Coordinates of C-alpha atoms in Angstrom, one line a residue:
X72 CA 0.0 0.0 0.0
X73 CA 2.9 2.4 0.8
X74 CA 4.1 2.2 -2.8
X75 CA 0.7 2.1 -4.5
X76 CA 0.5 5.5 -6.1
X77 CA -3.1 5.1 -7.3
X78 CA -4.5 5.9 -3.8
X79 CA -3.3 9.6 -3.8
X80 CA -5.0 13.0 -3.3
X81 CA -5.0 15.4 -6.2
X82 CA -6.8 18.5 -5.0
X83 CA -4.9 21.8 -4.6
X84 CA -1.1 21.8 -4.3
X85 CA -0.7 18.7 -6.4
X86 CA -2.2 20.0 -9.6
X87 CA -0.7 23.5 -9.0
X88 CA 2.8 22.1 -8.7
X89 CA 2.5 19.8 -11.7
X90 CA 0.9 22.6 -13.7
X91 CA 3.8 24.9 -13.0
X92 CA 6.3 22.2 -13.9
X93 CA 4.4 21.3 -17.1
X94 CA 4.2 24.9 -18.3
X95 CA 7.9 25.5 -17.5
X96 CA 8.8 22.4 -19.5
X97 CA 6.7 23.5 -22.4
X98 CA 8.5 26.9 -22.4
X99 CA 11.9 25.1 -22.2
X100 CA 13.0 26.7 -19.0
X101 CA 13.2 26.2 -15.3
X102 CA 10.4 27.5 -13.2
X103 CA 11.0 30.9 -11.5
X104 CA 9.0 30.3 -8.3
X105 CA 7.4 27.7 -6.1
X106 CA 4.0 27.8 -4.5
X107 CA 2.7 30.4 -2.1
X108 CA 2.4 28.9 1.4
X109 CA 0.0 29.5 4.3
X110 CA 2.8 31.3 6.2
X111 CA 2.7 34.2 3.8
X112 CA 5.8 33.4 1.8
X113 CA 6.5 32.3 -1.8
X114 CA 8.7 29.2 -1.8
X115 CA 11.7 28.5 -3.9
X116 CA 11.2 26.6 -7.2
X117 CA 13.4 23.6 -6.2
X118 CA 10.4 21.3 -5.8
X119 CA 8.9 22.4 -9.1
X120 CA 12.2 21.6 -10.7
X121 CA 12.0 18.1 -9.3
X122 CA 8.6 17.6 -10.8
X123 CA 9.9 19.1 -14.1
X124 CA 12.5 16.3 -14.2
X125 CA 9.9 13.7 -13.5
X126 CA 7.6 15.1 -16.2
X127 CA 10.4 14.8 -18.6
X128 CA 10.4 11.1 -18.0
X129 CA 6.6 10.5 -18.0
X130 CA 3.4 12.5 -18.3
X131 CA 1.3 9.8 -16.6
X132 CA 0.5 11.1 -13.1
X133 CA 0.4 7.6 -11.6
X134 CA 3.9 6.7 -13.0
X135 CA 5.1 10.1 -11.9
X136 CA 3.8 9.6 -8.4
X137 CA 5.4 6.1 -8.3
X138 CA 8.8 7.5 -9.3
X139 CA 8.5 10.2 -6.6
X140 CA 7.5 7.7 -3.9
X141 CA 10.5 5.4 -4.9
X142 CA 13.1 8.2 -4.9
X143 CA 11.8 9.6 -1.5
X144 CA 11.6 6.1 0.1
X145 CA 15.1 5.1 -1.0
X146 CA 16.6 8.4 0.3
X147 CA 14.8 7.9 3.6
X148 CA 15.8 4.3 3.9
X149 CA 19.5 5.0 3.2
X150 CA 19.6 7.8 5.8
X151 CA 18.0 5.6 8.5
X152 CA 20.3 2.7 7.6
X153 CA 23.3 5.1 8.0
X154 CA 22.0 6.3 11.4
X155 CA 21.4 2.7 12.6
X156 CA 24.8 1.6 11.5
X157 CA 26.6 4.4 13.2
X158 CA 24.6 4.2 16.5
X159 CA 24.3 0.4 16.5
X160 CA 20.7 0.8 17.7
X161 CA 18.4 -2.1 16.8
X162 CA 17.3 -1.9 13.2
X163 CA 13.9 -3.6 13.9
X164 CA 12.0 -0.4 14.9
X165 CA 12.9 1.0 11.5
X166 CA 10.0 -1.2 10.1
X167 CA 7.7 1.2 11.9
X168 CA 8.8 3.9 9.5
X169 CA 7.9 1.7 6.5
X170 CA 4.6 0.7 8.1
X171 CA 3.7 4.1 9.5
X172 CA 0.5 5.5 8.0
X173 CA 1.9 9.0 8.5
X174 CA 5.0 8.3 6.4
X175 CA 3.1 6.3 3.8
X176 CA 0.5 9.1 3.4
X177 CA 3.0 11.9 3.0
X178 CA 5.5 10.0 1.0
X179 CA 2.9 9.6 -1.7
X180 CA 1.7 13.2 -1.8
X181 CA 2.8 15.4 -4.8
X182 CA 3.6 18.3 -2.5
X183 CA 6.7 20.4 -1.6
X184 CA 6.6 20.1 2.2
X185 CA 6.7 16.3 2.1
X186 CA 10.3 16.3 0.8
X187 CA 11.3 17.3 4.4
X188 CA 10.8 13.7 5.4
X189 CA 13.9 12.3 3.6
X190 CA 15.9 15.5 3.7
X191 CA 15.6 15.9 7.5
X192 CA 16.6 12.2 7.8
X193 CA 19.6 13.0 5.7
X194 CA 20.4 15.9 7.9
X195 CA 20.3 13.7 11.0
X196 CA 22.5 11.1 9.3
X197 CA 25.1 13.8 8.4
X198 CA 25.0 15.2 12.0
X199 CA 25.5 11.6 13.3
X200 CA 28.5 11.1 11.1
X201 CA 29.9 14.5 12.3
X202 CA 29.4 13.5 15.9
X203 CA 31.2 10.2 15.4
X204 CA 34.2 11.9 13.8
X205 CA 34.1 15.5 12.8
X206 CA 35.1 15.9 9.2
X207 CA 34.9 18.9 6.8
X208 CA 32.9 16.9 4.3
X209 CA 30.1 16.0 6.7
X210 CA 29.8 19.6 7.8
X211 CA 29.5 20.8 4.2
X212 CA 27.0 18.1 3.4
X213 CA 24.9 19.1 6.4
X214 CA 25.1 22.7 5.2
X215 CA 24.0 21.7 1.7
X216 CA 21.0 19.7 3.0
X217 CA 20.1 22.5 5.3
X218 CA 20.1 24.9 2.4
X219 CA 18.0 22.5 0.3
X220 CA 15.5 21.9 3.2
X221 CA 14.9 25.7 3.6
X222 CA 14.4 25.9 -0.2
X223 CA 11.6 23.3 0.2
X224 CA 9.7 24.7 3.2
X225 CA 10.0 27.2 6.0
X226 CA 9.3 24.5 8.6
X227 CA 12.8 23.2 7.9
X228 CA 14.0 25.7 10.6
X229 CA 13.2 23.0 13.2
X230 CA 15.6 20.2 11.9
X231 CA 18.2 22.9 10.9
X232 CA 18.3 24.4 14.4
X233 CA 18.2 21.0 16.1
X234 CA 21.1 19.6 14.0
X235 CA 23.2 22.8 14.3
X236 CA 22.7 23.1 18.1
X237 CA 23.6 19.4 18.6
X238 CA 26.8 19.8 16.6
X239 CA 27.6 23.0 18.5
X240 CA 27.0 21.4 21.9
X241 CA 29.0 18.2 21.4
X242 CA 31.7 19.3 19.0
X243 CA 32.3 22.9 20.0
X244 CA 36.1 22.6 20.3
X245 CA 36.4 21.2 16.7
X246 CA 34.0 23.9 15.3
X247 CA 36.0 26.6 17.1
X248 CA 39.3 25.2 15.7
X249 CA 37.8 25.2 12.2
X250 CA 35.9 28.4 12.3
X251 CA 36.9 29.2 8.7
X252 CA 35.2 26.1 7.4
X253 CA 32.1 26.8 9.6
X254 CA 31.9 30.4 8.3
X255 CA 32.2 29.3 4.7
X256 CA 29.6 26.6 4.9
X257 CA 27.2 28.8 6.7
X258 CA 27.7 31.7 4.3
X259 CA 27.0 29.5 1.3
X260 CA 23.9 28.0 2.9
X261 CA 22.6 31.4 3.8
X262 CA 23.6 32.9 0.4
X263 CA 21.6 30.2 -1.5
X264 CA 18.6 31.2 0.5
X265 CA 19.2 35.0 0.6
X266 CA 16.2 35.8 -1.6
X267 CA 13.9 33.6 0.5
X268 CA 15.2 34.9 3.8
X269 CA 14.8 38.5 2.6
X270 CA 11.2 37.8 1.7
X271 CA 10.5 36.2 5.1
X272 CA 11.9 39.2 6.9
X273 CA 10.5 42.1 4.7
X274 CA 8.0 40.9 2.1
X275 CA 5.9 38.4 3.9
X276 CA 2.2 38.7 3.5
X277 CA -0.5 37.9 6.1
X278 CA -0.5 34.2 6.9
X279 CA -3.6 32.2 6.1
X280 CA -3.2 29.3 8.4
X281 CA -5.7 28.6 11.1
X282 CA -5.2 29.9 14.7
X283 CA -6.9 27.5 17.1
X284 CA -7.3 27.9 20.8
X285 CA -4.0 27.6 22.8
X286 CA -5.2 24.3 24.3
X287 CA -5.6 22.9 20.8
X288 CA -2.0 23.8 19.9
X289 CA -0.8 22.4 23.2
X290 CA -2.6 19.2 22.7
X291 CA -1.1 18.9 19.2
X292 CA 2.4 18.6 20.6
X293 CA 1.8 14.9 21.4
X294 CA 0.3 14.2 18.0
X295 CA 3.7 13.4 16.6
X296 CA 3.9 10.2 18.7
X297 CA 0.6 8.9 17.2
X298 CA 2.0 8.8 13.7
X299 CA 3.6 5.4 14.4
X300 CA 0.3 3.9 15.4
X301 CA -3.2 3.4 14.1
X302 CA -4.1 6.6 16.0
X303 CA -2.2 8.5 13.3
X304 CA -4.2 6.7 10.6
X305 CA -7.6 7.4 12.0
X306 CA -7.8 11.0 10.8
X307 CA -7.6 9.9 7.2
X308 CA -10.0 6.9 7.2
X309 CA -12.2 7.3 10.3
X310 CA -14.8 5.1 8.8
X311 CA -12.4 2.2 8.8
X312 CA -12.6 2.0 12.6
X313 CA -16.1 3.3 13.2
X314 CA -18.0 0.0 12.8
X315 CA -15.6 -2.3 14.7
X316 CA -14.9 -2.4 18.4
X317 CA -11.7 -4.4 17.8
X318 CA -10.3 -1.8 15.3
X319 CA -11.3 1.1 17.5
X320 CA -9.5 -0.6 20.4
X321 CA -6.4 -1.1 18.1
X322 CA -6.6 2.5 17.1
X323 CA -6.8 3.9 20.6
X324 CA -4.5 1.3 22.2
X325 CA -1.7 1.6 19.8
X326 CA -1.8 5.4 20.0
X327 CA -1.6 5.4 23.8
X328 CA 1.2 2.7 23.7
X329 CA 3.2 5.0 21.3
X330 CA 2.8 8.0 23.6
X331 CA 3.6 6.0 26.8
X332 CA 6.7 4.5 25.2
X333 CA 8.0 7.9 24.1
X334 CA 7.3 9.6 27.4
X335 CA 9.0 6.8 29.2
X336 CA 12.0 7.2 27.0
X337 CA 12.1 10.9 27.5
X338 CA 11.9 10.5 31.3
X339 CA 14.6 7.8 31.3
X340 CA 16.9 10.0 29.3
X341 CA 16.3 13.0 31.6
X342 CA 17.1 11.0 34.6
X343 CA 20.3 9.6 33.0
X344 CA 21.4 13.1 31.8
X345 CA 20.9 14.7 35.2
X346 CA 23.0 12.1 36.9
X347 CA 26.0 12.4 34.6
X348 CA 29.1 14.5 35.4
X349 CA 31.1 13.4 32.3
X350 CA 32.0 16.0 29.6
X351 CA 29.4 16.3 26.9
X352 CA 31.9 15.1 24.2
X353 CA 32.2 11.8 26.1
X354 CA 28.4 11.0 26.0
X355 CA 27.5 7.9 24.1
X356 CA 26.3 8.6 20.5
X357 CA 22.7 7.5 21.1
X358 CA 22.5 10.0 24.0
X359 CA 23.8 12.7 21.8
X360 CA 21.1 11.9 19.3
X361 CA 18.6 12.0 22.2
X362 CA 19.6 15.6 22.7
X363 CA 19.0 16.2 18.9
X364 CA 15.5 14.5 19.2
X365 CA 14.7 16.6 22.3
X366 CA 15.6 19.8 20.4
X367 CA 13.4 18.8 17.5
X368 CA 10.4 18.3 19.9
X369 CA 11.2 21.6 21.6
X370 CA 11.4 23.4 18.2
X371 CA 8.1 21.9 17.0
X372 CA 6.4 22.8 20.3
X373 CA 7.7 26.4 20.0
X374 CA 6.3 26.6 16.5
X375 CA 2.9 25.2 17.4
X376 CA 2.5 27.3 20.5
X377 CA 4.3 30.5 19.4
X378 CA 2.5 30.7 16.1
X379 CA -0.7 29.2 17.5
X380 CA -0.9 26.5 14.7
X381 CA -3.5 23.9 14.1
X382 CA -1.5 20.6 14.5
X383 CA -1.9 19.4 11.0
X384 CA 0.1 16.3 10.3
X385 CA 2.2 17.9 7.5
X386 CA 3.5 20.5 10.0
X387 CA 5.5 17.6 11.6
X388 CA 7.3 16.5 8.4
X389 CA 10.5 18.3 9.4
X390 CA 10.5 17.1 13.1
X391 CA 9.2 13.5 12.6
X392 CA 12.6 12.0 13.6
X393 CA 12.5 13.7 17.0
X394 CA 9.3 11.8 17.8
X395 CA 10.3 8.5 16.2
X396 CA 13.7 8.4 18.0
X397 CA 12.1 8.0 21.4
X398 CA 10.2 4.9 20.3
X399 CA 13.4 3.6 18.6
X400 CA 15.6 4.3 21.6
X401 CA 13.1 3.0 24.1
X402 CA 12.8 -0.3 22.1
X403 CA 16.6 -0.6 22.2
X404 CA 16.7 -0.1 25.9
X405 CA 14.0 -2.8 26.4
X406 CA 15.8 -5.2 24.0
X407 CA 18.9 -5.2 26.3
X408 CA 16.8 -6.7 29.2
X409 CA 17.3 -10.4 29.7
X410 CA 13.6 -11.3 29.3
X411 CA 13.4 -9.2 26.1
X412 CA 16.5 -10.9 24.7
X413 CA 15.1 -14.3 25.4
X414 CA 11.7 -13.4 23.9
X415 CA 13.2 -12.0 20.7
X416 CA 15.6 -14.9 20.4
X417 CA 12.7 -17.3 20.6

């Protein structure tokens, strides 16, 4: 189902993006601009260019969507494989990503914002490589992906800030010693987005997104944990659960289980971190990524509450790893218990 492109919305942004790409191809040039978003800014044309490339291969929207899903899924899988290999966390929870209704739904959409799923995963993979062994190439690659993410959507500020702060906290000495490389990479990333950043600061129009009650935005902070369960799927096909008590129990139970596992992981990490007196640079890699995940959650919370946003699922596309990590890390902690090892071995 995750790779079946026939079951796909085609309502507003999808036809607009493909229409811009088609017209630009007919004119024999690259598109000048992307879509106008609900945050009052006009996005860069990078996503339109991507669809221009796909339209050069096929004009069939089903085949085009299949290509898009395949490219995005491969990029996401490679990034997660890289993170798993470096951290040596159990790879089994990665199946949750492939099975997640949240990921499956947004991977198939012909939008711009959805590209934050694989790009943010790539940013985390680059940050992980940099934390293992600081290298100039990984810093430049992180800067390139950050620049690309901001070209895609303004919500990229969450993973950009989380990755940058994590690198700064744990590898400050290296960054200070290579300040020239840091300044060059940052300047290039900012320069690529200079037009967009100027527009955000000085030419932004009134936003059109919904402003719900504060309690609604606060409640939405926990929605990201539901995306790995049937609770995250219910919003799209509520009728699937409506007539079955078993399915309703599965929907509610799996949602609460995801939230409980994530909260338990956060609490365990907080307790561990507060009891440590070792230098930050000596923290285990998975704990360093726990800081990155926490920063993603904090950034997403600040956006939801500060801008009073309705917690639509696509607003989490840049911060999804921050939510998923706690389920992943929690599973790995449980797996190390003797009873869990015996059960899994059986």
